[in-house]
Coordinates of C-alpha atoms in Angstrom, one line a residue:
M996 CA 83.5 141.4 72.0
K997 CA 81.3 138.5 72.8
V998 CA 83.0 135.5 73.5
V999 CA 80.6 131.6 74.3
I1000 CA 81.9 130.1 76.2
A1001 CA 81.4 126.0 75.4
G1002 CA 82.5 123.8 78.7
L1003 CA 82.0 124.8 82.2
G1004 CA 85.1 122.5 84.2
S1005 CA 87.7 124.1 85.4
I1006 CA 89.8 125.3 82.4
G1007 CA 86.1 126.6 81.0
R1008 CA 86.6 128.7 84.0
R1009 CA 89.5 129.7 84.3
H1010 CA 89.6 131.3 80.7
L1011 CA 86.1 132.9 81.7
R1012 CA 87.3 134.4 84.7
N1013 CA 91.1 134.7 82.6
L1014 CA 88.9 137.2 79.4
R1015 CA 86.7 139.1 82.4
A1016 CA 90.4 140.2 83.6
C1017 CA 91.5 141.3 79.9
G1018 CA 88.6 143.3 79.7
V1019 CA 86.0 141.2 78.1
E1020 CA 82.1 141.3 79.5
E1021 CA 80.3 140.1 77.4
F1022 CA 79.6 136.0 77.5
V1023 CA 77.3 133.3 76.7
L1024 CA 77.2 129.9 77.7
L1025 CA 77.2 126.5 76.7
R1026 CA 76.8 123.5 78.5
S1027 CA 75.7 120.7 79.1
H1028 CA 75.5 121.0 83.2
R1029 CA 77.7 118.3 83.9
A1030 CA 80.3 120.3 85.8
T1031 CA 80.3 119.5 89.6
L1032 CA 82.0 123.3 90.5
P1033 CA 79.8 125.8 92.2
D1034 CA 78.1 128.0 89.3
D1035 CA 78.7 131.4 91.5
E1036 CA 80.5 133.0 89.0
L1037 CA 78.2 131.8 86.2
A1038 CA 75.0 133.9 87.7
G1039 CA 73.5 135.9 85.5
L1040 CA 75.0 134.8 82.2
P1041 CA 73.1 133.7 79.4
V1042 CA 72.9 130.1 78.9
E1043 CA 72.3 128.1 75.8
T1044 CA 72.5 123.6 75.9
S1045 CA 73.1 123.7 71.8
I1046 CA 75.8 125.4 69.4
E1047 CA 73.4 126.9 67.2
A1048 CA 71.7 128.0 70.1
A1049 CA 74.7 130.0 71.1
L1050 CA 75.5 131.3 67.6
A1051 CA 72.4 133.2 67.2
H1052 CA 73.8 135.3 69.7
E1053 CA 76.8 136.4 66.9
P1054 CA 79.5 136.5 69.6
D1055 CA 82.8 137.6 68.0
A1056 CA 85.2 134.9 69.1
I1057 CA 84.3 130.9 71.1
V1058 CA 86.6 128.7 73.6
I1059 CA 85.9 125.3 73.5
S1060 CA 86.6 124.2 76.3
N1061 CA 84.4 120.9 76.4
P1062 CA 85.7 117.1 76.8
T1063 CA 87.9 116.6 73.4
A1064 CA 86.1 114.2 71.7
L1065 CA 83.4 116.9 71.5
H1066 CA 85.2 119.8 70.4
L1067 CA 84.8 119.5 66.6
D1068 CA 81.1 119.8 67.1
V1069 CA 81.4 122.9 68.6
A1070 CA 84.5 123.6 66.8
I1071 CA 82.9 122.9 62.9
P1072 CA 79.5 125.0 63.1
A1073 CA 81.0 128.0 65.0
A1074 CA 83.8 127.6 62.4
K1075 CA 81.5 127.8 59.4
A1076 CA 79.4 130.8 61.0
G1077 CA 83.3 132.1 61.0
V1078 CA 83.5 132.9 64.7
A1079 CA 87.4 133.7 66.7
I1080 CA 88.7 130.2 68.5
L1081 CA 90.5 129.1 71.2
M1082 CA 90.2 126.3 71.3
E1083 CA 92.0 124.1 74.3
K1084 CA 93.9 121.2 73.3
P1085 CA 93.8 118.6 71.7
V1086 CA 92.1 119.6 68.7
S1087 CA 90.5 116.8 68.9
D1088 CA 90.6 112.8 70.0
S1089 CA 90.8 110.9 66.4
M1090 CA 91.7 113.2 62.8
T1091 CA 88.3 112.3 62.0
G1092 CA 86.6 115.2 60.6
M1093 CA 90.2 117.5 61.0
D1094 CA 90.4 117.9 57.1
E1095 CA 86.9 119.2 56.4
F1096 CA 87.9 121.5 59.7
L1097 CA 91.0 123.2 58.3
Q1098 CA 89.1 123.8 55.4
I1099 CA 86.5 125.7 56.9
V1100 CA 88.6 127.5 58.5
E1101 CA 90.8 128.6 55.3
E1102 CA 87.8 129.4 53.5
N1103 CA 86.4 131.4 55.6
D1104 CA 90.9 133.2 57.0
V1105 CA 89.2 131.9 60.6
P1106 CA 91.3 132.9 63.5
V1107 CA 92.5 129.7 65.7
L1108 CA 94.6 129.7 68.7
V1109 CA 95.0 126.3 69.9
G1110 CA 95.6 126.1 73.9
F1111 CA 99.0 125.6 74.2
Q1112 CA 99.6 127.2 77.2
F1113 CA 103.2 126.5 77.4
R1114 CA 104.2 128.4 74.3
W1115 CA 103.8 131.3 76.8
H1116 CA 106.3 129.4 79.6
P1117 CA 109.5 132.3 80.0
G1118 CA 111.6 129.3 80.6
L1119 CA 110.9 127.1 77.5
R1120 CA 111.2 130.6 75.4
G1121 CA 114.2 130.9 77.4
I1122 CA 115.8 127.9 76.4
K1123 CA 114.5 128.3 72.0
N1124 CA 116.9 131.2 72.2
L1125 CA 120.3 129.7 73.9
V1126 CA 119.6 126.8 72.0
E1127 CA 119.3 129.1 68.5
M1128 CA 122.1 130.8 70.0
G1129 CA 124.7 128.6 70.4
E1130 CA 125.5 129.0 74.5
V1131 CA 126.3 125.8 74.6
G1132 CA 127.0 124.4 71.6
R1133 CA 125.0 122.4 69.0
A1134 CA 122.1 120.6 71.0
T1135 CA 122.0 116.5 70.3
S1136 CA 119.4 115.0 72.5
V1137 CA 116.4 115.9 74.5
R1138 CA 114.4 114.0 77.7
V1139 CA 111.4 115.1 79.2
R1140 CA 109.6 113.7 81.9
W1141 CA 106.1 114.5 82.8
G1142 CA 104.2 112.8 85.7
E1143 CA 101.5 113.4 87.5
Y1144 CA 99.2 111.5 90.0
L1145 CA 95.2 111.5 88.3
P1146 CA 93.2 111.4 91.4
D1147 CA 95.2 115.0 93.2
W1148 CA 94.3 116.4 89.8
H1149 CA 90.4 117.5 90.5
P1150 CA 90.2 116.6 94.1
W1151 CA 86.8 117.0 94.2
E1152 CA 85.6 115.0 91.8
D1153 CA 85.5 111.6 91.1
Y1154 CA 88.5 111.1 88.8
R1155 CA 87.6 107.8 87.0
K1156 CA 84.1 109.5 85.7
G1157 CA 86.8 112.6 84.7
Y1158 CA 87.5 113.2 80.5
A1159 CA 91.2 112.6 80.9
A1160 CA 90.3 108.7 82.6
R1161 CA 88.0 108.2 79.7
K1162 CA 88.3 106.8 76.0
D1163 CA 84.4 107.8 75.4
L1164 CA 85.9 111.2 75.6
G1165 CA 89.2 111.1 73.9
G1166 CA 91.2 110.1 77.5
G1167 CA 94.3 109.1 78.0
V1168 CA 97.9 110.5 79.3
V1169 CA 99.1 110.4 75.7
L1170 CA 95.8 113.0 74.5
T1171 CA 96.0 114.7 78.1
L1172 CA 99.7 115.4 78.3
T1173 CA 100.5 116.3 74.3
H1174 CA 101.9 119.9 76.0
P1175 CA 106.0 118.1 75.4
L1176 CA 105.3 117.0 72.1
D1177 CA 104.0 120.9 70.5
Y1178 CA 106.6 122.6 72.7
L1179 CA 109.1 120.4 72.0
R1180 CA 108.7 121.2 68.3
M1181 CA 108.6 125.2 68.9
M1182 CA 111.8 124.7 70.2
F1183 CA 113.7 122.5 67.9
G1184 CA 111.3 121.9 64.8
E1185 CA 110.1 118.9 62.6
V1186 CA 109.8 115.5 64.3
T1187 CA 110.7 112.7 61.3
A1188 CA 110.1 109.7 63.3
E1189 CA 108.4 108.4 65.7
W1190 CA 107.7 105.4 68.6
A1191 CA 106.3 104.7 71.8
F1192 CA 105.1 102.6 74.5
A1193 CA 101.8 102.8 75.8
D1194 CA 99.3 101.1 78.5
K1195 CA 97.9 100.7 81.2
V1196 CA 100.3 100.0 83.9
S1197 CA 99.3 101.4 86.8
D1198 CA 95.6 100.0 89.2
L1199 CA 94.1 103.7 88.7
E1200 CA 90.6 102.3 87.3
M1201 CA 90.7 104.0 83.8
D1202 CA 90.2 102.0 80.0
V1203 CA 92.8 104.5 78.6
E1204 CA 96.7 104.1 79.1
D1205 CA 97.9 106.1 82.0
T1206 CA 101.6 105.3 81.6
A1207 CA 103.3 106.4 77.7
E1208 CA 106.9 106.2 76.2
I1209 CA 108.1 108.3 73.4
G1210 CA 110.5 108.5 71.0
L1211 CA 111.1 111.1 68.8
R1212 CA 114.1 111.8 65.5
F1213 CA 113.6 115.2 64.7
E1214 CA 114.8 117.1 61.0
N1215 CA 117.9 119.0 62.6
G1216 CA 119.2 115.0 63.4
M1217 CA 117.9 115.2 67.7
I1218 CA 116.6 112.5 69.4
G1219 CA 114.1 113.4 71.8
N1220 CA 112.4 111.1 75.2
V1221 CA 109.8 111.8 76.9
H1222 CA 107.9 109.5 79.7
L1223 CA 104.3 110.3 80.4
D1224 CA 102.2 108.9 83.2
Y1225 CA 99.5 109.6 86.1
V1226 CA 101.0 107.7 88.3
Q1227 CA 104.6 109.2 89.7
R1228 CA 104.5 110.9 93.3
P1229 CA 105.7 113.5 94.0
A1230 CA 104.6 115.3 90.3
Q1231 CA 107.5 115.9 87.9
H1232 CA 107.4 117.8 84.8
S1233 CA 110.9 118.8 83.6
L1234 CA 113.0 118.6 80.4
E1235 CA 116.8 118.0 79.8
V1236 CA 119.0 119.1 76.8
V1237 CA 121.8 117.4 76.3
C1238 CA 124.5 119.9 73.9
T1239 CA 127.5 119.1 72.8
K1240 CA 129.5 122.3 75.5
G1241 CA 127.3 121.5 77.8
S1242 CA 123.6 121.0 79.2
I1243 CA 119.7 122.7 79.8
F1244 CA 117.4 122.0 83.2
W1245 CA 114.3 123.7 83.5
D1246 CA 112.1 122.3 85.9
N1247 CA 108.7 123.6 86.5
A1248 CA 108.3 123.1 89.8
D1249 CA 110.4 126.3 89.7
G1250 CA 110.2 127.1 86.6
M1251 CA 115.0 128.1 86.3
V1252 CA 116.5 127.8 83.8
R1253 CA 119.8 125.9 85.0
V1254 CA 122.4 126.1 82.4
F1255 CA 126.2 124.1 82.8
D1256 CA 129.1 125.1 80.7
G1257 CA 130.9 121.8 79.4
E1258 CA 134.8 123.2 79.3
K1259 CA 134.0 126.3 81.6
K1260 CA 132.7 123.8 84.3
T1261 CA 130.5 126.9 85.7
W1262 CA 126.4 126.7 86.0
T1263 CA 124.2 129.6 85.2
E1264 CA 120.9 130.6 86.6
Y1265 CA 117.4 131.6 85.8
P1266 CA 115.1 132.7 87.6
M1267 CA 111.8 132.9 87.2
K1268 CA 110.3 136.4 88.5
E1269 CA 109.5 136.8 91.8
G1270 CA 106.0 135.8 92.3
F1271 CA 105.9 133.8 89.4
E1272 CA 102.2 131.4 88.8
R1273 CA 100.8 128.9 87.3
N1274 CA 97.7 131.2 84.8
E1275 CA 100.4 133.6 84.0
L1276 CA 100.5 131.3 81.1
F1277 CA 97.3 131.1 80.5
M1278 CA 97.0 134.9 81.0
A1279 CA 99.2 135.8 78.2
Q1280 CA 97.9 133.1 75.9
T1281 CA 94.2 134.6 76.6
A1282 CA 95.4 138.3 75.8
H1283 CA 96.8 137.0 72.8
F1284 CA 93.8 135.5 71.9
V1285 CA 92.2 139.2 72.5
A1286 CA 94.6 140.5 70.5
M1287 CA 93.9 138.0 68.1
V1288 CA 90.2 139.4 67.5
R1289 CA 90.5 143.0 68.6
D1290 CA 93.8 143.8 66.0
G1291 CA 93.2 140.4 63.7
M1292 CA 97.6 139.3 66.2
P1293 CA 98.3 136.8 63.5
S1294 CA 98.0 132.9 65.6
G1295 CA 100.8 132.9 68.0
C1296 CA 99.7 128.1 67.8
T1297 CA 97.8 127.7 64.6
L1298 CA 95.5 125.3 63.9
Q1299 CA 98.2 123.2 61.9
D1300 CA 101.0 123.6 64.9
G1301 CA 97.4 122.2 66.4
I1302 CA 97.1 119.5 64.2
R1303 CA 100.5 118.3 63.6
A1304 CA 101.0 118.1 67.7
Q1305 CA 97.7 115.9 68.3
E1306 CA 99.3 113.4 65.5
L1307 CA 102.0 112.6 67.0
A1308 CA 99.7 111.5 69.8
L1309 CA 97.9 109.5 67.8
G1310 CA 101.4 108.6 66.3
A1311 CA 102.4 107.6 69.7
L1312 CA 99.3 105.4 70.3
W1313 CA 99.6 103.7 66.8
S1314 CA 103.4 102.9 66.9
A1315 CA 102.4 101.1 70.8
E1316 CA 100.1 99.3 68.8
H1317 CA 102.1 98.2 66.3
E1318 CA 105.3 98.2 67.7
A1319 CA 106.3 99.9 65.0
I1320 CA 108.2 103.4 64.2
L1321 CA 105.9 105.8 62.4
K1322 CA 107.2 107.7 59.4
D1323 CA 104.5 108.6 57.5
W1324 CA 101.2 110.3 59.9
S1325 CA 99.2 109.8 56.9
I1326 CA 98.4 106.3 57.5
L1327 CA 96.5 107.5 61.1
R1328 CA 93.6 109.5 59.0
S1329 CA 91.5 106.3 59.1
R1330 CA 91.9 106.9 62.9

């Protein structure tokens, strides 16, 4: 199995290490040489600076981990070549070119996995099972809070130069922290309406929104809220599900799921296994992708899933701009 890694920032290098841990030995690096990390772990690997030259190596797969706004510049040629794709979220920063990309993927039967690694979180999967089994009754609402101070993400580089803070590279807190818009669909089903407030309200130096409040109505009648920000210290990523017979709580800090039975007035805790750490989510995702390429396993997060998450992210920005509730995401095709 030969893999092209497109983009060698921190996430691209994580994918490289994890693929090596899964037994992949042949790599081609597609890079701009703008990464701020040392290149020691990349020594000896062939390097190309154009997607055409990288595809000439006849890879089996490609990891797309370059800045969001440049994803489709790599993904569309790779899909035309029939190369399996592991694409970092979000799929892009706009809907331009999305229909073309989807059509090429479907016509060429290209395996695509979108990199929403929280789909592999044991706690979130456990919550999905608890809700489906009705352990605490019927879910009526859900709230996600995710705040992290952006300058702390990569202390070795100027946050103002990273993609997350730059509109031209597809940044902004809504697109960058779009994970909840995917895993909430995984757990609770389709979204039928959306509203949002989003703006740059802190003193951070950037040309994108740093805070967003997003409201969701689900097809099953549930109401949801997602708060995102680049400001909060200490960082927090948590989820709360209110149900007819109790509540479910999850905190990414320890991964534990806590369930309150409102009728028995008791708590039940489901802790993570001893020694669990964040990279296990990426490793599970990587192992799944390798199985897709080698064994034909169906995608655990399809391109259609990725496109829908992007529609919800862009829909939030549209709602904030127009101060309106969005129910028809087809209007985003012009954005």
